[in-house]
Each structure stands twice: as C-alpha cells, then as structure tokens.
C-alpha cells in the first residue's frame, strides 16, 4: 500500500491532531473496585426511587426509536416547576455536557475562562479543549470562593466565569447577596455560570443563593448573562443516566441547542427525570437524611481535630494539607475510597449510614502525622 501525498506534501507519519491538547489531564473517573466503599464520586447511596425504576422499565420497549431531541415533556415540567418559560430551559448529557456547550458558545482559542480554584476539576480541561486560557482564582483561607478577586480577574478576553456553589471539593457556599455584588462588577457581555450541582443539599437559612431563583429574577429585569446549572446526578440519584439542565436567557438557550450533540439526552434519562420530579417528597427526605449524616460525620471529624469547613453539599472537605495522600491511602487499605487532592485535602462523600460509620472508624485509626499543622490533632 502506498501513502497518498500531494505535491510538496510529505507523507504524514500520523494524523495531524491538535498538539495543544497534549497537556490536558485525562479524566479517569473511578476504576471499578469490587468490595470497596466508594465515597469518592459524590454519588447518592440510594438506588433510584421505585417509581423511577418502573418508568425506566416502561420505556425500554420504545428504545428502537431516537429520543425526543427537544426533551419536550421534561423541559415543560422543569419550566413549570421553576416558573420560567420553556425557551429558557436546556437539557444536557449530565450538567458537565452543558458545561462543554457553555464553553463552546462563548470561547474561541485565546479567550479566557475564570474559575475559582480549587473547584470542579474538569472546568480547566473542558476550557482547554476549546483552546481557551484558564485563569484560576485561589479560594479564601476559609476554603470559600473569593468573588471580589474573581471579579477583579476579569479582562477584555474573559468570556465565561464559573461560580460553583456549593463548591466541589470544599463544600462551601456563597450567598445570594455576595453573588449579586459580584454580578454588579461583571460586564454584561461576560457569561456567568452558577453551577449548583449540589444545591439540594444546602440548608443555608440566611441569604441562600438559589441560582435558579436569581436567574429567573434577572431575566425578568432583562439581564441575560447569567446561567444556572443543575443536575439529576446527585440529589436525584441518577448519575448513571447522565442528565443535567440549565436556565438561561432564550438566546443563550438557543445557542446551546445549536451546539448540542444530536439526541445526546437519551429516552431513559428523560423518562427517569420526569418520574424523579414526581418523587419530590422522597427525594427531599433522602437529601435531609444525607445532610443529617453529613453533620454527624463532620462533628466526629471536628472532634478528632480535623479542619472541615461547613458543607452545603453531599460531601465534606478535610483540609489535610500534606497528609492528604497518606490519609486516602490509609482509607483505601481499609477498602474505603475517598478522593485525595495531593498537598491540599481529601474529599469524602456522605454515603449510607454504615458506610459513614466505616469511614469514621478508618479515620480514627489514621496515625496522626505532623503535616505542618494541617492535621491539627
Ligand atoms: C460542581 C459540579 N458540576 C457539575 C458536575 C457534573 O455532574 P453531572 O455531569 O453528573 O451532571 C459535577 C459532578 O461531580 C460537579 O461536582
């Protein structure tokens, strides 16, 4: 076989792929490890409600057909629930799929995306895929988003800002008034995404964010540069189905539709999400139980001398500093998976009661090491 080559064109040894992607981190997800307790992915420990499982079984028969590309039923349900027009609601293959689309509609090579850091680990790689430049704005010493510093980091090249609340992996939340002050500093041509993947676990009584409520109010005032993002993966326990949604101004929603992968949100995901919205009481009760468990685990960790910020999510952040990897390795030896961020801390998901007991027992067996004061026991 000969290698085709045009005039003046040396035969290529391999496909000419983008070399600027070489440094992108590879997202590995969890490696299946039977017999371990997985507290490393912020999943729900509960199987989907029985009514959701029944809806899934009922939908199997029609899987020879493509899904409804407009997700009309689910869109209508979400619009009704949040008191907004259907044209402002978009569905995506997980909220991470919508993050990709939000970057696609705002960024070309060289444009800037601002992210708090540390935050959801895939923001930088998704932005890098578009050739965008990522500006990471450090968290405060209290592990919270530094919104004034994020506002100050905006430049003429900034196209997109991610505000993650509760923040993954630290669990800290920002208040509505802090976000409003921040938005007052953001030029109207810069898109701000309020990523609320864990909103259902937040019990902030004073001044809660509720990004959906905020975006709805802003849309009524004609402000079009803020998007609120949520998911069925966490509180609704549908991580395996991949479905998320967002609320935005209609022109933004329209563009999100243009860049969407056709039929990306499958029939099963749509049907399950509609059924899950009908199980609101059950879902709320599960979230309440998990937040109680979160507080039980946090209290025990605080008693043991760990620095654990208040969390509004279904996970806790142990600011373990240089002990992070050793602590995660110790937990792994006890067959418990937690997520280490080397040199920074460990994120542990709130699981089923017995799983949390097992984690606390493992944590209690961790030999305290001097991590420069990070493990203050
Ligand atoms: C802050 C944040 N946003 C978005 C996502 C994506 O969730 P999904 O794609 O499952 O909806 C996650 C998942 O862990 C997350 O932590």
GROMACS .gro file of N, CA, C and O and ligand atoms in nm, residues 41-42 93-97 99 119-120 123 164 166-168 195 197-198 229-234 239 242-244 315 347, ligand 1:
model
  136
   41UNK      N    1  -1.693   0.982   4.470
   41UNK     CA    2  -1.752   1.042   4.349
   41UNK      C    3  -1.877   1.124   4.374
   41UNK      O    4  -1.948   1.159   4.279
   42UNK      N    5  -1.907   1.154   4.500
   42UNK     CA    6  -2.024   1.238   4.533
   42UNK      C    7  -2.155   1.184   4.477
   42UNK      O    8  -2.243   1.260   4.435
   93UNK      N    9  -2.645   1.611   2.843
   93UNK     CA   10  -2.599   1.480   2.891
   93UNK      C   11  -2.513   1.495   3.015
   93UNK      O   12  -2.391   1.495   3.009
   94UNK      N   13  -2.579   1.512   3.128
   94UNK     CA   14  -2.511   1.550   3.252
   94UNK      C   15  -2.491   1.700   3.250
   94UNK      O   16  -2.487   1.762   3.141
   95UNK      N   17  -2.479   1.762   3.367
   95UNK     CA   18  -2.453   1.906   3.364
   95UNK      C   19  -2.314   1.933   3.309
   95UNK      O   20  -2.286   2.041   3.258
   96UNK      N   21  -2.226   1.831   3.313
   96UNK     CA   22  -2.094   1.851   3.255
   96UNK      C   23  -2.105   1.866   3.103
   96UNK      O   24  -2.030   1.942   3.041
   97UNK      N   25  -2.204   1.800   3.043
   97UNK     CA   26  -2.227   1.818   2.899
   97UNK      C   27  -2.267   1.963   2.869
   97UNK      O   28  -2.224   2.021   2.769
   99UNK      N   29  -2.175   2.215   3.053
   99UNK     CA   30  -2.052   2.296   3.070
   99UNK      C   31  -1.975   2.302   2.938
   99UNK      O   32  -1.927   2.408   2.897
  119UNK      N   33  -1.160   2.396   4.241
  119UNK     CA   34  -1.304   2.379   4.220
  119UNK      C   35  -1.323   2.254   4.136
  119UNK      O   36  -1.234   2.168   4.132
  120UNK      N   37  -1.437   2.244   4.069
  120UNK     CA   38  -1.469   2.123   3.991
  120UNK      C   39  -1.355   2.098   3.891
  120UNK      O   40  -1.325   2.183   3.808
  123UNK      N   41  -1.340   2.180   3.491
  123UNK     CA   42  -1.352   2.312   3.424
  123UNK      C   43  -1.228   2.343   3.340
  123UNK      O   44  -1.240   2.381   3.223
  164UNK      N   45  -1.905   2.811   4.137
  164UNK     CA   46  -1.951   2.679   4.180
  164UNK      C   47  -1.995   2.688   4.326
  164UNK      O   48  -1.913   2.712   4.415
  166UNK      N   49  -2.276   2.492   4.610
  166UNK     CA   50  -2.159   2.463   4.691
  166UNK      C   51  -2.040   2.422   4.604
  166UNK      O   52  -2.058   2.357   4.502
  167UNK      N   53  -1.922   2.463   4.651
  167UNK     CA   54  -1.803   2.438   4.569
  167UNK      C   55  -1.755   2.294   4.585
  167UNK      O   56  -1.742   2.245   4.697
  168UNK      N   57  -1.731   2.232   4.471
  168UNK     CA   58  -1.667   2.099   4.469
  168UNK      C   59  -1.517   2.123   4.454
  168UNK      O   60  -1.478   2.185   4.356
  195UNK      N   61  -2.297   2.718   3.894
  195UNK     CA   62  -2.303   2.572   3.893
  195UNK      C   63  -2.350   2.523   4.029
  195UNK      O   64  -2.279   2.530   4.128
  197UNK      N   65  -2.464   2.206   4.124
  197UNK     CA   66  -2.484   2.061   4.116
  197UNK      C   67  -2.532   2.002   4.249
  197UNK      O   68  -2.597   1.898   4.251
  198UNK      N   69  -2.500   2.071   4.359
  198UNK     CA   70  -2.532   2.015   4.493
  198UNK      C   71  -2.637   2.099   4.567
  198UNK      O   72  -2.650   2.087   4.688
  229UNK      N   73  -2.711   2.621   3.662
  229UNK     CA   74  -2.690   2.484   3.614
  229UNK      C   75  -2.718   2.385   3.726
  229UNK      O   76  -2.668   2.402   3.839
  230UNK      N   77  -2.796   2.282   3.697
  230UNK     CA   78  -2.824   2.177   3.797
  230UNK      C   79  -2.819   2.040   3.732
  230UNK      O   80  -2.808   2.027   3.611
  231UNK      N   81  -2.833   1.939   3.816
  231UNK     CA   82  -2.817   1.802   3.765
  231UNK      C   83  -2.912   1.705   3.835
  231UNK      O   84  -2.954   1.730   3.950
  232UNK      N   85  -2.943   1.597   3.766
  232UNK     CA   86  -3.017   1.487   3.829
  232UNK      C   87  -2.922   1.382   3.887
  232UNK      O   88  -2.966   1.280   3.936
  233UNK      N   89  -2.791   1.407   3.877
  233UNK     CA   90  -2.692   1.305   3.918
  233UNK      C   91  -2.680   1.289   4.068
  233UNK      O   92  -2.644   1.181   4.114
  234UNK      N   93  -2.700   1.394   4.145
  234UNK     CA   94  -2.664   1.391   4.286
  234UNK      C   95  -2.787   1.365   4.373
  234UNK      O   96  -2.810   1.253   4.415
  239UNK      N   97  -2.700   0.945   3.857
  239UNK     CA   98  -2.568   0.971   3.797
  239UNK      C   99  -2.540   0.882   3.676
  239UNK      O  100  -2.477   0.924   3.579
  242UNK      N  101  -2.690   1.020   3.318
  242UNK     CA  102  -2.632   1.138   3.256
  242UNK      C  103  -2.737   1.238   3.209
  242UNK      O  104  -2.776   1.241   3.092
  243UNK      N  105  -2.787   1.316   3.302
  243UNK     CA  106  -2.882   1.422   3.263
  243UNK      C  107  -2.871   1.542   3.358
  243UNK      O  108  -2.873   1.527   3.480
  244UNK      N  109  -2.854   1.659   3.297
  244UNK     CA  110  -2.848   1.783   3.372
  244UNK      C  111  -2.930   1.889   3.299
  244UNK      O  112  -2.977   1.865   3.187
  315UNK      N  113  -2.092   1.605   5.051
  315UNK     CA  114  -1.955   1.562   5.079
  315UNK      C  115  -1.891   1.660   5.177
  315UNK      O  116  -1.946   1.767   5.203
  347UNK      N  117  -1.154   1.483   4.983
  347UNK     CA  118  -1.300   1.498   4.975
  347UNK      C  119  -1.362   1.362   5.001
  347UNK      O  120  -1.323   1.263   4.940
  378LIG     C1  121  -1.968   2.113   4.058
  378LIG     C2  122  -2.009   2.008   3.960
  378LIG     N1  123  -2.068   2.046   3.848
  378LIG     C3  124  -2.107   1.957   3.758
  378LIG     C4  125  -2.088   1.823   3.777
  378LIG     C5  126  -2.129   1.728   3.670
  378LIG     O1  127  -2.231   1.645   3.710
  378LIG     P1  128  -2.314   1.563   3.601
  378LIG     O2  129  -2.244   1.575   3.471
  378LIG     O3  130  -2.318   1.426   3.653
  378LIG     O4  131  -2.447   1.630   3.595
  378LIG     C6  132  -2.026   1.777   3.894
  378LIG     C7  133  -2.002   1.634   3.915
  378LIG     O5  134  -1.939   1.588   4.003
  378LIG     C8  135  -1.985   1.873   3.987
  378LIG     O6  136  -1.923   1.837   4.100
   0.00000   0.00000   0.00000
